C-alpha cells in the first residue's frame, strides 16, 4: 500500500518522507567502495596518440597504456610494482616518456622514474624497464617543473646533501645525469620556475613564521614581497609576458579572503586581478593554457565548485560541457600539445566520477570510462551543505549526509573531522561517507575553524585551539546541533577521522567523554609534543608555521598547553571503546603516536583495539589493507552505535584483517619510543592518601671499588602545610664520617608532586617546583649555581621524592609505568621505566618482610640511577632494601640501603 508523502525540514533542507523512505538502501559490498577502481587517473599523451591510465596489474594498481583509438582491453601495462600502487605519473612534453613517482611502503621518500611507453616488455615483468632518475636512499624528490621548451629535462629538488633542505637540479631524462642549479643555503621551502623552466622565485618562512617571497637572480635571493604569520601569500605561475607573476595573497589589515594578483618581481608593482565574486571563500585555483600561458578560468570552492571563464573559448567549452555531460563537478585534465583534445572528469556526491575525451574543434564528447561502474549511485546518499552555530556564535560550514530510506530521526551518527587540519572538506564523493551512510549512519563533516578556504580570520581562529580549544568545540557543537535538530540519537554518536581527524577522535573521547559512544583514530597523533619532535626533516623550513598555529614547545607556556591538549595525558578520561589504526612507515604521525595511547588505555583496563600495517604509511594504499580497515571499522561501530555491518568477508581480506590486528596485551613500546613518551607522558597516579606519618631508619653503604662508606639515614614523614596547601614533609637526616646533611622535601599530599626542597650541611639546595619549571640554586662549599629549568611536563623529585612516589603507586605483579624525576645536581629531567618483576620475602635488621621486587631503569642512556628495590608488599610500599648504581662523579659505584630499625608510626 502506498502511503502519502510528507515533507520534513531537516537541518535547513527538505527531505521527502513517505514512499521515498519506505525502502532502506540495500547493504552494499564494501568492495564497491574500497576495492580498486576499474580504471582511474587517465591522461592523454601530448602527441594525442596514447591514453594512459591506472588499473590493477598482477593484483596491484599500475600504469597502463593504449592507443587513443584502441579499446581498454587492448591496453598493456607500463609498470609492474608488486607491493605498492603507483598513483602519481605524467607525460613528458615530447611524449617520449611517462614519468612516475614511487615511495617505499608509504615512507614518502619519493623517487622519480622514467619509462618508455613503446619500449619492449621484459619477459620477467611483462613491462618495459623503468629507470630511476633519483637513485638516492632516504631522500624525497620534489618535481618543480617539466619544461615545455626542454622536454628531455626536468627540474627537481633533492635533499640528499641536507635532509632538511632541497637543492635544485636539472636532470636529463635520457641519461639520468643531474646538474646543480641552486644550492639551498638559505632555508628555502619551495622554488618556482618561469614558463621556460628557469628558477625565478622562491618562498621562505621567516623567523617569526611569516612568508617571504624571494626573487632569484642566479645565486642571489632578494625578498620582494612578504606577509605576516597570520597571512598567506605566494606565487603560482608566471604571466605570459614572462615578467609578472600571478600570486595569491590575503595581505592587509582590511583583507580577509585571499585574492589573485599580478606582481612584478623587479619593480614590486602589484595589480589586482580577482577575488571571489560572491565574497564567500578564498581564491581557489587558476587554469592556464600551456600553449599561450593565458589565464583561462578561475575556480572557487564554496558549498560547491564555481568556475569563472576568462576567455571566450573557455566560456564556450564550459557551456558545451555542461550541456553534454551529466550533472556534477567538471574538471579538466591533461590535453594534447595543441590543446585540441582534453580529458574531462565529472563527479558528484553519489558518483566517484567518469572521464570523457573532449574534442574542442568538433565539440564531440566521448565517454572513456567510469571509475567504479558497478557502484549503484541510486542507492547512495546525497551530501548536503549546511551551517550551524558554534557556542561562541561563529557560523560553521559543514556537509551532512543522511542514510537513504531511513527517516532522519534519532539516527546513529559518525562525526568525520577532516585531516590537515589546514585543509577543508568539500562537496563530492567520499567513500567513507557513503560507506557509513549505507550502514545506516548520518555523517557530519564539519569545516571547523582552522580549516582553509574561508578567509584568514577563520583560519587563524584555530591557532593554538587544538583539543581543548575552539577547533574541537566546533566539532562537539556539531553533535549538539544534530541532537537539537532531532537527527542524532545522543547515546549513539561516534567519531572517526584520519591524521588530524584521528587526533580529533582521540581528543573527543578524552576531553568530552560523555559525547561519544565509540571512536576510530586513523594515523592520529596522541601527544603533540612527541608529534612535533618527530616531524620529517624536510619540514624544517616550515617549522615556524607549526610554532604559530600549534605551539612552540620551547616556550614554557606553549609546552604546558601542548601537554594539556594532548589526549595521551588525559587517557584516564577515555571511557568509550577505541579502535586505533596505524601505518608502520608513517613519516608524519609515527607508529609510536598510536602505540603509546593504546598501551596507556590497555594498562588502565579500557576497551582498545589496534591495527598496524607494516607496509603502509600515512593512510593505507593497498587494496587488501583498505578493505580490512573498512571491515574492522564497520564491525567495531556496529555494537556500539547500532549500525548495520556486512558479516561475510572474502578469505584474502579476512587473512589481511587477522594479520593487521595486534593483540594489545602483547604490545611493547620500543626503547626509543618509551624514552620519548616518558619525557612528556602523564605521570602515573601515585596516591598520597596511603602515606601516613612515619619514621624509617636505614643503614646505607656506598661501595666504590674496594672502598666502603657506611652511613645512617633517618627519614621522617609528617603532615604539614605550605602556603596553605596540605603537604607531606619528608625529612632525611644523614649522618656520615664527613658530616651531617638534612634534606627536607615538601610534596603535595595528594599527587606527591614536589613543591619545595631544601638541603643543608655538606651540600646546599634550594628549589621550587611547578608543572612548567624548577627554579632555585644548588651548590657545595659556598659555590652556588643558579637553577632555572623549563619543563616539558611535570616531574617528581629525585631521592626521597621518588621513594615516596613508589610508596604510593598501585603496585601489583606485572605492573609497569614510566615516570620522570628532576636531577638537581645535573639540572636535567630523567625519564625512567618502573617495573614490578617479582615477589620475595627478605630479612633485614627490622625483621622479615614480604616485598615486591621493583626495577627502576633510566631511559636517557645513562646507567646511573638504575635500581633494584624491595618494597613493602602492602601499601604504602616503603623501601625495605635497594641497590642503586651511582653516577660517574661518585666513582660509578653502588649504594645499598637496608631498613634497620622497627617501622614506626608517628603520632
Short mmCIF file of N, CA, C and O in Angstrom, two decimals, residues 314 401 620:
data_model
loop_
_atom_site.label_atom_id
_atom_site.label_comp_id
_atom_site.label_asym_id
_atom_site.label_seq_id
_atom_site.Cartn_x
_atom_site.Cartn_y
_atom_site.Cartn_z
N UNK A 314 37.10 29.55 -23.39
CA UNK A 314 36.84 28.81 -22.16
C UNK A 314 35.36 28.85 -21.81
O UNK A 314 34.79 27.86 -21.34
N UNK A 401 25.38 14.12 5.45
CA UNK A 401 24.90 13.04 4.60
C UNK A 401 24.02 12.13 5.44
O UNK A 401 24.46 11.61 6.47
N UNK A 620 46.31 4.12 4.17
CA UNK A 620 46.59 2.84 3.54
C UNK A 620 46.28 2.90 2.05
O UNK A 620 45.20 3.33 1.64
#
